[in-house]
Coordinates of C-alpha atoms in Angstrom, one line a residue:
Chain R
M1 CA 24.3 0.9 31.0
P2 CA 21.7 -1.1 33.0
S3 CA 18.3 -2.0 31.7
S4 CA 15.4 0.1 32.8
V5 CA 12.0 -0.8 34.3
I6 CA 9.5 0.9 32.0
E7 CA 5.9 1.7 33.1
I8 CA 3.7 3.0 30.4
T9 CA 0.0 2.8 29.7
V10 CA -0.7 1.3 26.3
N11 CA -4.2 1.4 24.9
G12 CA -5.6 1.8 28.4
S13 CA -3.6 -1.1 29.9
E14 CA -0.9 -0.5 32.4
E15 CA 2.3 -2.2 31.3
E16 CA 5.5 -2.8 33.2
F17 CA 8.5 -4.4 31.6
I18 CA 12.3 -4.3 31.5
A19 CA 14.0 -2.7 28.5
K20 CA 17.6 -2.7 27.4
P21 CA 19.2 0.7 26.8
G22 CA 18.3 2.1 23.4
T23 CA 15.1 0.0 23.0
T24 CA 12.8 2.0 20.9
L25 CA 9.1 2.4 21.6
L26 CA 8.4 0.5 18.4
G27 CA 10.6 -2.4 19.5
A28 CA 8.9 -2.5 22.9
L29 CA 5.5 -2.5 21.3
R30 CA 6.2 -5.2 18.8
D31 CA 8.7 -7.5 20.6
T32 CA 7.8 -7.1 24.2
L33 CA 4.1 -6.3 24.2
G34 CA 3.1 -8.2 21.0
L35 CA 1.4 -5.2 19.4
T36 CA 2.4 -5.5 15.8
A37 CA 0.1 -3.0 14.1
A38 CA 2.9 -0.4 14.0
K39 CA 5.4 -1.5 11.4
R40 CA 9.1 -1.1 11.1
G41 CA 9.6 0.3 7.6
C42 CA 12.8 2.3 7.5
G43 CA 13.8 2.4 11.1
V44 CA 15.1 6.0 10.8
G45 CA 12.0 8.1 10.9
T46 CA 11.4 8.7 7.2
C47 CA 8.5 6.4 6.3
G48 CA 6.0 6.9 9.1
T49 CA 4.5 3.4 9.2
C50 CA 5.5 3.1 12.9
T51 CA 3.4 6.2 13.8
C52 CA 1.8 5.9 17.3
H53 CA 0.5 8.4 19.8
V54 CA 2.5 9.4 22.9
D55 CA 0.4 11.5 25.3
G56 CA -1.8 12.3 22.3
E57 CA 0.9 13.4 19.9
A58 CA 1.7 11.4 16.8
V59 CA 5.3 10.3 16.9
M60 CA 7.5 8.0 14.9
S61 CA 7.9 5.2 17.4
C62 CA 11.1 4.0 15.8
L63 CA 12.8 7.2 16.9
V64 CA 11.7 7.2 20.6
P65 CA 13.9 5.4 23.1
V66 CA 11.2 3.9 25.4
E67 CA 13.2 4.8 28.5
T68 CA 12.6 8.5 27.7
I69 CA 8.8 8.2 27.9
N70 CA 8.5 6.4 31.2
G71 CA 5.0 7.1 32.6
A72 CA 3.6 8.2 29.3
T73 CA 0.3 7.1 27.7
V74 CA 0.7 5.4 24.4
R75 CA -1.9 4.6 21.8
T76 CA -1.5 2.3 18.8
L77 CA -3.8 1.3 16.0
E78 CA -5.0 -1.6 18.1
G79 CA -6.3 0.9 20.6
T80 CA -8.4 2.7 18.1
T81 CA -10.3 -0.4 17.1
P82 CA -13.7 -0.6 18.9
A83 CA -14.7 -3.9 20.5
D84 CA -17.3 -4.3 17.7
G85 CA -16.6 -3.3 14.1
L86 CA -14.2 -0.7 12.9
S87 CA -13.4 2.9 13.9
P88 CA -14.7 5.6 11.6
L89 CA -11.3 6.1 10.0
Q90 CA -10.8 2.3 9.6
Q91 CA -14.2 2.1 8.0
A92 CA -13.5 5.0 5.7
F93 CA -10.2 3.5 4.6
L94 CA -12.0 0.2 3.8
D95 CA -14.9 1.8 2.0
N96 CA -12.7 4.1 0.0
F97 CA -10.1 1.5 -1.1
A98 CA -7.4 3.5 0.7
T99 CA -5.2 0.5 1.1
Q100 CA -3.3 -1.8 -1.3
C101 CA -0.5 -3.7 0.4
G102 CA -1.5 -2.2 3.7
F103 CA 2.0 -1.7 5.1
C104 CA 1.6 2.1 5.5
T105 CA -2.0 1.9 6.7
P106 CA -1.4 1.7 10.5
G107 CA 0.8 4.8 10.3
M108 CA -1.6 6.6 8.0
I109 CA -4.6 6.0 10.4
M110 CA -2.6 7.0 13.5
A111 CA -1.4 10.2 11.8
A112 CA -5.1 10.9 10.8
E113 CA -6.4 10.1 14.3
A114 CA -4.0 12.7 15.7
L115 CA -5.2 15.2 13.2
L116 CA -8.9 14.6 13.8
A117 CA -8.4 14.8 17.6
V118 CA -7.3 18.4 17.4
N119 CA -9.0 19.4 14.1
P120 CA -12.3 17.5 13.6
A121 CA -13.1 19.4 10.3
P122 CA -9.8 19.5 8.4
T123 CA -9.3 21.0 5.0
R124 CA -7.6 19.0 2.3
E125 CA -4.4 20.9 3.0
D126 CA -4.6 20.0 6.7
V127 CA -4.9 16.3 5.8
V128 CA -2.0 16.5 3.3
T129 CA 0.2 18.2 6.0
A130 CA -0.8 15.6 8.6
I131 CA 0.3 12.6 6.5
S132 CA 3.3 14.3 4.8
G133 CA 5.6 12.2 7.0
N134 CA 4.0 8.9 5.9
V135 CA 5.1 7.2 2.7
C136 CA 2.8 5.1 0.6
R137 CA 4.2 3.3 -2.4
C138 CA 0.9 1.8 -3.8
T139 CA -2.0 4.2 -3.8
G140 CA -0.8 7.5 -5.0
Y141 CA -2.2 9.0 -1.8
E142 CA -5.4 10.4 -3.3
S143 CA -7.7 7.6 -1.9
I144 CA -6.1 8.0 1.5
I145 CA -6.6 11.8 1.5
E146 CA -10.3 11.2 0.5
A147 CA -10.8 8.5 3.2
I148 CA -9.6 10.9 5.9
L149 CA -11.8 13.7 4.7
I150 CA -14.8 11.3 4.5
A151 CA -14.1 10.0 8.1
A152 CA -13.9 13.6 9.3
E153 CA -17.3 14.4 7.7
A154 CA -18.9 11.3 9.1
T155 CA -17.8 12.0 12.7
S156 CA -18.2 15.8 12.8
Chain D
M1 CA 10.1 34.2 -17.3
A2 CA 6.9 32.2 -17.4
K3 CA 5.0 29.1 -16.4
L4 CA 4.4 27.3 -19.7
R5 CA 1.5 24.8 -20.0
G6 CA 1.6 21.8 -22.3
R7 CA -0.4 18.6 -23.1
G8 CA 1.0 15.3 -24.4
Y9 CA -0.2 11.8 -24.7
A10 CA 1.2 8.3 -25.0
A11 CA -0.4 4.9 -25.5
V12 CA 0.7 1.4 -24.5
N13 CA -0.1 -2.1 -25.6
Y14 CA 0.9 -4.5 -22.9
P15 CA 1.2 -8.3 -23.0
T16 CA -0.5 -10.5 -20.3
G17 CA 1.8 -13.2 -19.1
M18 CA 5.0 -14.5 -20.6
N19 CA 6.5 -17.2 -22.7
L20 CA 9.7 -18.7 -21.3
G21 CA 9.4 -22.4 -20.8
G22 CA 5.6 -22.3 -20.6
D23 CA 3.7 -20.3 -18.1
P24 CA 1.5 -22.4 -15.8
T25 CA -0.5 -21.8 -12.6
Q26 CA -2.5 -24.4 -10.6
A27 CA -5.4 -24.1 -8.2
L28 CA -7.1 -26.5 -5.9
V29 CA -10.6 -26.0 -4.5
H30 CA -12.1 -28.0 -1.7
S31 CA -15.1 -27.7 0.6
T32 CA -14.7 -27.7 4.3
T33 CA -17.2 -29.6 6.4
T34 CA -19.1 -26.3 7.0
G35 CA -19.6 -25.5 3.3
N36 CA -16.9 -22.9 2.9
F37 CA -14.7 -23.5 -0.1
V38 CA -10.9 -23.1 0.2
V39 CA -9.1 -22.0 -2.9
S40 CA -5.5 -23.1 -2.4
L41 CA -2.9 -21.2 -4.4
S42 CA 0.8 -20.5 -4.3
S43 CA 0.2 -17.2 -6.0
V44 CA 1.2 -14.1 -3.9
D45 CA -1.0 -11.2 -3.2
L46 CA 1.3 -8.2 -2.9
G47 CA -1.6 -5.8 -2.3
Q48 CA -2.9 -5.8 -5.9
G49 CA -6.0 -7.7 -4.8
L50 CA -5.3 -11.1 -6.3
K51 CA -7.0 -12.9 -3.3
T52 CA -10.1 -10.8 -3.8
V53 CA -10.2 -11.5 -7.5
A54 CA -9.6 -15.2 -7.0
A55 CA -12.5 -15.4 -4.5
Q56 CA -14.8 -13.5 -6.8
V57 CA -14.0 -15.9 -9.7
A58 CA -14.4 -19.0 -7.4
A59 CA -17.8 -17.7 -6.1
E60 CA -19.0 -16.9 -9.6
T61 CA -18.1 -20.3 -10.9
L62 CA -19.3 -22.3 -7.9
G63 CA -22.5 -20.3 -7.8
L64 CA -22.0 -19.5 -4.1
P65 CA -21.8 -16.3 -2.2
Y66 CA -18.4 -14.5 -2.1
E67 CA -18.4 -14.9 1.7
N68 CA -18.2 -18.7 1.4
I69 CA -14.7 -18.5 -0.2
I70 CA -11.5 -18.7 1.7
V71 CA -8.4 -18.0 -0.4
D72 CA -5.3 -19.7 1.1
T73 CA -2.0 -18.5 -0.4
A74 CA 0.0 -19.5 2.7
D75 CA 2.8 -21.7 1.6
T76 CA 4.7 -22.3 -1.6
D77 CA 6.1 -25.6 -0.2
T78 CA 2.7 -27.2 0.2
G79 CA 0.4 -25.3 -2.2
P80 CA -0.2 -26.1 -5.9
H81 CA 2.4 -24.6 -8.1
C82 CA 2.3 -21.0 -9.5
M83 CA 5.0 -19.3 -11.5
G84 CA 4.4 -16.1 -9.5
T85 CA 2.7 -12.8 -9.6
F86 CA 4.6 -10.9 -12.2
A87 CA 4.3 -10.1 -16.0
S88 CA 0.8 -8.9 -15.2
R89 CA -0.3 -12.5 -15.2
G90 CA -2.0 -13.0 -11.8
T91 CA -5.6 -12.4 -12.7
H92 CA -5.4 -14.1 -16.0
R93 CA -3.5 -17.3 -15.0
V94 CA -4.9 -17.7 -11.5
G95 CA -8.4 -16.8 -12.6
N96 CA -8.4 -19.4 -15.3
A97 CA -7.0 -22.1 -13.0
V98 CA -9.5 -21.2 -10.3
I99 CA -12.4 -21.5 -12.9
M100 CA -11.2 -25.0 -13.9
A101 CA -10.9 -26.1 -10.3
A102 CA -14.2 -24.5 -9.3
Q103 CA -16.0 -26.1 -12.2
E104 CA -14.8 -29.6 -11.1
A105 CA -15.8 -28.8 -7.5
R106 CA -19.2 -27.6 -8.6
E107 CA -19.8 -30.8 -10.4
A108 CA -18.9 -32.8 -7.3
M109 CA -21.1 -30.5 -5.2
L110 CA -24.1 -31.1 -7.6
A111 CA -23.4 -34.8 -7.6
A112 CA -23.4 -34.9 -3.8
A113 CA -26.6 -32.8 -3.7
A114 CA -28.2 -35.1 -6.3
E115 CA -27.6 -38.1 -4.1
E116 CA -28.8 -36.3 -1.0
L117 CA -31.9 -35.0 -2.7
E118 CA -32.5 -38.2 -4.7
V119 CA -32.7 -36.3 -8.1
D120 CA -30.6 -36.1 -11.2
A121 CA -27.6 -33.8 -10.9
E122 CA -28.4 -32.3 -14.3
D123 CA -31.7 -31.0 -12.9
L124 CA -29.9 -29.0 -10.2
E125 CA -28.9 -25.3 -10.1
T126 CA -27.3 -22.9 -7.6
D127 CA -29.3 -19.8 -6.6
G128 CA -26.3 -17.7 -5.6
T129 CA -27.3 -17.4 -1.9
G130 CA -26.0 -20.8 -0.8
F131 CA -28.7 -23.2 -1.9
I132 CA -28.5 -26.0 -4.4
K133 CA -32.0 -26.5 -5.7
L134 CA -34.1 -28.5 -8.2
K135 CA -34.8 -26.3 -11.2
G136 CA -38.3 -25.1 -11.1
S137 CA -38.9 -26.1 -7.5
E138 CA -38.8 -24.0 -4.4
E139 CA -39.2 -27.0 -2.1
V140 CA -36.5 -29.5 -3.2
K141 CA -33.3 -27.8 -2.2
I142 CA -30.4 -28.1 0.2
H143 CA -28.1 -25.5 1.7
V144 CA -24.4 -25.9 1.0
V145 CA -23.7 -26.1 4.8
D146 CA -26.0 -29.0 5.2
L147 CA -24.7 -30.6 2.0
A148 CA -21.1 -30.3 3.1
M149 CA -21.9 -31.9 6.4
A150 CA -23.8 -34.7 4.7
A151 CA -21.1 -35.3 2.1
H152 CA -18.5 -35.6 4.8
F153 CA -20.3 -37.5 7.5
K154 CA -23.0 -39.4 5.6
L155 CA -22.2 -39.8 1.9
G156 CA -18.5 -40.2 2.2
R157 CA -17.9 -37.8 -0.7
T158 CA -15.4 -35.1 -1.3
I159 CA -16.4 -31.8 -2.9
A160 CA -13.2 -30.7 -4.5
G161 CA -11.6 -29.7 -7.9
R162 CA -8.3 -29.3 -9.6
G163 CA -7.4 -26.6 -12.0
I164 CA -4.5 -25.6 -14.1
F165 CA -3.9 -22.9 -16.8
L166 CA -0.9 -23.4 -19.0
K167 CA 0.3 -21.0 -21.6
E168 CA 2.4 -23.4 -23.6
R169 CA 5.8 -22.4 -24.8
S170 CA 5.8 -20.9 -28.2
Y171 CA 8.9 -21.2 -30.4
P172 CA 9.5 -18.6 -33.1
D173 CA 9.2 -19.7 -36.7
P174 CA 12.8 -19.7 -38.0
E175 CA 11.8 -18.3 -41.3
T176 CA 9.5 -15.5 -40.2
G177 CA 10.2 -15.1 -36.5
K178 CA 6.4 -15.4 -36.0
M179 CA 5.4 -16.6 -32.5
D180 CA 2.7 -16.4 -29.9
P181 CA 4.5 -14.8 -27.0
D182 CA 1.5 -13.8 -24.7
S183 CA -2.1 -14.6 -24.0
A184 CA -3.7 -11.2 -24.6
Q185 CA -2.8 -7.5 -25.0
A186 CA -4.2 -4.8 -22.8
H187 CA -4.3 -1.3 -24.1
A188 CA -4.1 2.1 -22.4
C189 CA -3.7 5.8 -23.2
T190 CA -2.7 8.6 -20.9
V191 CA -3.0 12.3 -21.6
A192 CA -0.8 14.5 -19.4
D193 CA -1.3 18.2 -18.6
V194 CA 1.9 19.8 -17.2
E195 CA 3.2 23.2 -16.3
V196 CA 6.9 24.0 -16.8
D197 CA 8.6 26.9 -15.0
D198 CA 11.2 28.2 -17.5
E199 CA 13.1 30.0 -14.7
T200 CA 13.5 27.1 -12.2
G201 CA 13.0 24.2 -14.6
V202 CA 10.5 22.6 -12.3
I203 CA 7.8 20.5 -14.0
E204 CA 4.4 20.1 -12.3
V205 CA 2.0 17.4 -13.5
L206 CA -1.4 19.1 -13.3
A207 CA -3.5 16.2 -14.4
L208 CA -3.4 12.7 -15.9
H209 CA -6.3 11.4 -17.9
N210 CA -6.1 7.6 -18.2
V211 CA -8.2 5.2 -20.3
Y212 CA -7.6 1.4 -20.0
E213 CA -8.9 -1.5 -22.0
V214 CA -8.4 -4.5 -19.8
G215 CA -10.7 -7.1 -21.2
R216 CA -13.0 -7.3 -18.2
A217 CA -12.3 -5.5 -14.9
I218 CA -13.3 -8.3 -12.5
N219 CA -13.1 -5.8 -9.7
P220 CA -13.5 -2.3 -11.3
R221 CA -12.7 -0.3 -8.1
M222 CA -9.5 -2.2 -7.5
A223 CA -8.6 -1.9 -11.2
K224 CA -9.0 1.9 -10.9
Q225 CA -6.9 1.9 -7.8
Q226 CA -4.1 0.1 -9.7
I227 CA -4.4 2.6 -12.6
E228 CA -4.1 5.6 -10.3
G229 CA -1.4 4.1 -8.0
G230 CA 0.5 3.1 -11.2
A231 CA 0.1 6.5 -12.7
W232 CA 1.5 8.0 -9.5
M233 CA 4.5 5.7 -9.9
G234 CA 4.8 6.9 -13.4
I235 CA 5.0 10.5 -12.2
S236 CA 7.5 9.4 -9.7
H237 CA 9.7 7.7 -12.3
A238 CA 9.2 10.7 -14.7
L239 CA 10.1 13.5 -12.3
Y240 CA 11.8 12.2 -9.2
E241 CA 13.3 8.8 -8.8
A242 CA 17.0 8.1 -9.6
T243 CA 19.4 5.8 -7.8
D244 CA 22.3 7.1 -9.8
P245 CA 21.5 10.6 -11.0
Y246 CA 24.9 11.1 -12.5
Y247 CA 25.4 7.5 -13.7
P248 CA 28.0 6.0 -14.0
Q249 CA 29.2 8.2 -11.2
R250 CA 27.7 7.4 -7.8
D251 CA 27.7 11.1 -6.9
H252 CA 24.6 12.4 -5.2
G253 CA 22.9 9.0 -5.2
P254 CA 20.3 8.5 -2.5
R255 CA 21.2 6.2 0.5
D256 CA 17.8 5.9 2.2
F257 CA 14.1 7.0 1.9
E258 CA 15.1 10.4 3.2
E259 CA 17.3 11.1 0.2
Y260 CA 15.4 9.0 -2.4
L261 CA 13.0 11.4 -4.0
M262 CA 9.4 10.4 -4.4
P263 CA 6.3 12.6 -4.7
G264 CA 4.4 13.0 -1.4
P265 CA 0.7 13.5 -0.7
A266 CA 1.1 17.2 -1.6
D267 CA 2.4 16.5 -5.1
N268 CA -0.7 14.8 -6.4
A269 CA -1.9 15.4 -10.0
K270 CA -5.6 15.4 -10.7
M271 CA -6.5 11.9 -11.9
E272 CA -9.3 10.9 -14.2
S273 CA -9.5 7.2 -15.1
D274 CA -11.9 5.2 -17.3
I275 CA -12.0 1.5 -18.0
I276 CA -13.2 0.1 -21.4
E277 CA -14.0 -3.6 -21.6
F278 CA -13.5 -5.8 -24.6
P279 CA -13.5 -9.3 -23.0
A280 CA -10.6 -11.5 -24.0
A281 CA -11.6 -15.0 -25.3
N282 CA -9.0 -16.8 -23.2
G283 CA -9.3 -14.6 -20.1
P284 CA -11.2 -15.6 -16.9
Y285 CA -14.6 -14.0 -17.5
G286 CA -12.8 -12.0 -20.2
A287 CA -10.1 -10.4 -18.1
K288 CA -6.6 -9.5 -19.3
G289 CA -3.8 -8.4 -17.1
I290 CA -3.4 -4.8 -15.9
G291 CA -0.6 -4.6 -13.3
E292 CA 2.7 -3.4 -14.7
M293 CA 1.3 -1.4 -17.6
T294 CA -0.1 1.3 -15.3
A295 CA 3.2 3.0 -14.9
N296 CA 4.1 3.0 -18.6
A297 CA 2.0 5.5 -20.4
P298 CA 2.2 8.4 -18.0
I299 CA 6.0 8.8 -18.4
P300 CA 6.1 9.4 -22.2
A301 CA 2.9 11.4 -21.9
I302 CA 4.6 13.7 -19.5
A303 CA 7.7 13.9 -21.7
N304 CA 5.5 14.8 -24.7
A305 CA 3.6 17.4 -22.6
V306 CA 6.9 19.0 -21.5
F307 CA 7.9 19.2 -25.2
D308 CA 4.6 20.8 -26.0
A309 CA 5.0 23.3 -23.2
C310 CA 8.6 24.5 -23.8
G311 CA 10.1 22.7 -26.8
V312 CA 12.6 20.7 -24.7
R313 CA 12.7 17.0 -25.8
L314 CA 13.7 15.0 -22.7
I315 CA 14.8 11.4 -23.3
E316 CA 16.3 10.4 -19.9
M317 CA 14.4 9.9 -16.7
P318 CA 14.0 11.6 -14.3
F319 CA 13.1 14.9 -16.0
T320 CA 14.9 17.1 -13.4
P321 CA 14.8 20.8 -13.3
E322 CA 18.5 20.7 -14.3
S323 CA 17.7 18.7 -17.5
V324 CA 14.9 21.2 -18.4
L325 CA 17.1 24.2 -17.9
R326 CA 20.0 22.7 -19.9
G327 CA 17.5 21.9 -22.7
L328 CA 16.2 25.5 -22.6
D329 CA 19.7 26.8 -22.8
E330 CA 20.4 24.6 -25.8
L331 CA 17.3 25.9 -27.5
R332 CA 18.3 29.5 -26.9
A333 CA 21.9 28.8 -28.1
S334 CA 20.6 27.3 -31.4
A335 CA 17.9 29.9 -31.9

């Protein structure tokens, strides 16, 4: 199979590059575009740390062949960071000690961003459901759930 | 058929550090030309917050703001030696080494300031905001940025310090077996509230109440986070995780995260955590280690709570629904 020319918009910037067949969105982001916030944890869609947005939906970018989303709009954690300071979710994670090793944090924040975009005033259950595909091995989740609820309150 | 509630507790005494061939850690502290102080370590921060604690300890000892400290743990080839971050030793060993290095650097800083201000170093103090000043005077002072520049470009002085903490090897007395294996003992107790479904065998941990005595919690919020993250791991070990559920058979063993059971965000127990401080004489500002012990007490506490709830005494982790149901069957058979 030949390589494909991929044109996607990533964090507002139009990107054009060549991808070998089977290249995942995660691989393209990290290795081709140098956007390393999304992490490769399990590589099989069970840990969630590669979570990004494709056309506004939270997806596991390790499961998405990039050639199948040609023309799409992609957003990564880098794209949620304002020019100055931190986004409300980033600030809430920082203030609420919602990170330890930090490996799950990019996926957690992107899952939460997708939730708050469609549901600005989520219940605790909504938050739990939104991050149920994201594994954290350090925190016990409670501080993450609280941080997302605090960010929702701060922005609504 | 009923959901049975029970409460159990367990306590743990946990050693800080180890005693193999001796247990050392070194630290180096030096000022950059702009008055920031680099703490060089080979100790690894895995997310437990060691770099934050090392910076707090350095700032406290130097008498400078936390923002002036840069902790560099970049490279074990070039950094001062550390045995590693394990055995709950990081805060204790690294903290003590950083204090020693920062004390020497502080002396060098005050000596340079004394030369620059033309006063006696013993009459100088730090004000915690970045100034080195003459005691009792508001006029005679120099900011650490100006001092570092002067030391480097004018005085030809270094502002640096070396530190090491060594827990010496302790051999057991051949007659009594008495030895000194660790540096301090931290203590904790967890009370677990559980609910056991006697029809399905499912155990739900409703709440964990944790109390920790850790000498001094140098960063109380991070210590609490370690307690609750560790308690979560305790629940995970107690109820979910098994690489070989039918050991020594490999049957039904998990092959990846999809099959390896861990509690998710919907399975949280209510957590309540308190810290009690009895500073340890040999700890950095009194701190003992916390780390590993946080997953210890929750597991037997949960086992005891299950026994309290339904009379089944579980001695092998994880406490699966199958093991609960088999235990209930045995109780009925022997009744």
